[in-house]
Each structure stands twice: as structure tokens, then as C-alpha cells.
C-alpha positions as semicolon CSV with decimal commas, in nm:
position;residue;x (nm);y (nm);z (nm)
1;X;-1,342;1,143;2,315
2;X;-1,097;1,399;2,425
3;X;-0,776;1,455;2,274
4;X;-0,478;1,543;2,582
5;X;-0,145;1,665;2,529
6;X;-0,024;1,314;2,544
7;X;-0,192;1,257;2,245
8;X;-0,055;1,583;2,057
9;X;0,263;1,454;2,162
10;X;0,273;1,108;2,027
11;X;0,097;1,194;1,662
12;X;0,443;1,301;1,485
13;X;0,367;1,575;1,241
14;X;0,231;1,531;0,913
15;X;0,536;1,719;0,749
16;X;0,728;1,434;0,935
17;X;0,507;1,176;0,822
18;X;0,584;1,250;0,461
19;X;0,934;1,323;0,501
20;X;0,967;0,990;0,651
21;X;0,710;0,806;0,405
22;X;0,993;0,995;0,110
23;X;1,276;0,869;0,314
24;X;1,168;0,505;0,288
25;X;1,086;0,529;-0,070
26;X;1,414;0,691;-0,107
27;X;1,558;0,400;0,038
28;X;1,351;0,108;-0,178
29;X;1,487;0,325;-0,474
30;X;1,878;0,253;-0,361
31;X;1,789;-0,125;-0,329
32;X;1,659;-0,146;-0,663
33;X;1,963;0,006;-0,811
34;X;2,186;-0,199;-0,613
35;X;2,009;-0,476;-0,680
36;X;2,032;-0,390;-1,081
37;X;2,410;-0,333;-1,028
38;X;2,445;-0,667;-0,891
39;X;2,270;-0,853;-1,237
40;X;2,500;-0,608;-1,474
41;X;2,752;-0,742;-1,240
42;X;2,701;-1,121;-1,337
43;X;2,600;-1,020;-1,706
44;X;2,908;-0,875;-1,739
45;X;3,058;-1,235;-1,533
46;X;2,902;-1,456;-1,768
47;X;3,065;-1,267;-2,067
48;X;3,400;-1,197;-2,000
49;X;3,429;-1,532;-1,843
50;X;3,709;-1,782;-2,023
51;X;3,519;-2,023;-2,127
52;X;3,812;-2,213;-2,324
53;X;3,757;-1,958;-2,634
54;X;3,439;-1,810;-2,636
55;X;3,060;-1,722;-2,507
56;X;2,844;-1,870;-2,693
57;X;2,578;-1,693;-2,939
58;X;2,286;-1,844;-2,638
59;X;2,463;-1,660;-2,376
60;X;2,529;-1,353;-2,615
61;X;2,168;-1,359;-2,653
62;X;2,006;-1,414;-2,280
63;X;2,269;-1,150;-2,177
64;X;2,152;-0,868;-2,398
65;X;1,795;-0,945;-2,288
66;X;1,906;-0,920;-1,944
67;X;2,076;-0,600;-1,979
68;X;1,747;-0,465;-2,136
69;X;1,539;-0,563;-1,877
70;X;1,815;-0,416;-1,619
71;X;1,779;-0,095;-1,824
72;X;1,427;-0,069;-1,780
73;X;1,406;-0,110;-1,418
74;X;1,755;0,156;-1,393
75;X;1,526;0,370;-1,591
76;X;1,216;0,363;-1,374
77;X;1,454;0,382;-1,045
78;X;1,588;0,730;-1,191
79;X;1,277;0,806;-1,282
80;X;1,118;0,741;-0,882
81;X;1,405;0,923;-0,756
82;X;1,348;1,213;-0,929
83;X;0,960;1,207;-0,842
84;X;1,123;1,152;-0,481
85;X;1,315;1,480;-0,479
86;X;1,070;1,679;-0,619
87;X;0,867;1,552;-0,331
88;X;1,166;1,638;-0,057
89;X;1,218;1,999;-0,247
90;X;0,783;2,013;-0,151
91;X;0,853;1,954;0,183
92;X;1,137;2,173;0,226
């Protein structure tokens, strides 16, 4: 089969590709980190809340496990986003 012009005009470039396919990581990278900022957000609810006195040593507990797992998924995020500009600084 042939290839026409119409074709050469509808196949976006592959620099374009990527940059678009870095673009979309780029933004599944700012979800996750809003997303984390929204559980530090209710962490951070649950213990400043006034809770007639105190938190209690449970919630103490679950929300220092959930601030570690929030860490870890901050952590990867930076680390995607700096794989991601690398990437863009490629293309560039």
C-alpha cells in the first residue's frame, strides 16, 4: 500500500509523540502529589482535631503509618518527575 501526503500529514511526529507521551506522565505525576497532599491533609485533620482532650495513642499510631506510606509514594512522584525532565531536556 501506498503512503499519500494525507497520510504524512495525519502521523504527528515522533518527537511529538514523546513530548506528548512526557506531558501525560507529567500530568499523572501532579495527581499523585495532589492526591498525597490531600491524605497529609486529613492526617494532619485527624490530629489536631479537639477531640475533648486528646488523640488517642490508635490514632497516633495509624497516622504515622499513613504519613510513611504518603512519604513513599511523595518520594517515588519526585523521583518520576525527575526521570520526566530528564526525558523533556532529551527532547529539547
Amino acid at each position: 500500500m501506498k503512503s499519500t501526503s494525507d497520510d504524512l500529514e495525519q502521523t504527528p511526529p515522533i518527537k511529538s509523540v514523546s513530548l506528548e507521551s512526557l506531558l501525560n506522565r507529567s500530568k499523572n505525576i501532579e495527581q499523585e502529589v495532589e492526591q498525597a497532599a490531600g491524605e497529609l491533609t486529613s492526617i494532619n485533620a485527624t490530629l489536631t482535631q479537639d477531640n475533648k482532650g486528646s488523640v488517642s495513642v490508635q490514632e497516633i499510631h495509624t497516622a504515622i503509618v499513613q504519613n510513611e506510606c504518603v512519604e513513599q509514594n511523595v518520594a517515588k512522584a519526585a523521583e518520576d518527575l525527575n526521570q520526566v525532565n530528564t526525558q523533556f531536556v532529551k527532547e529539547m
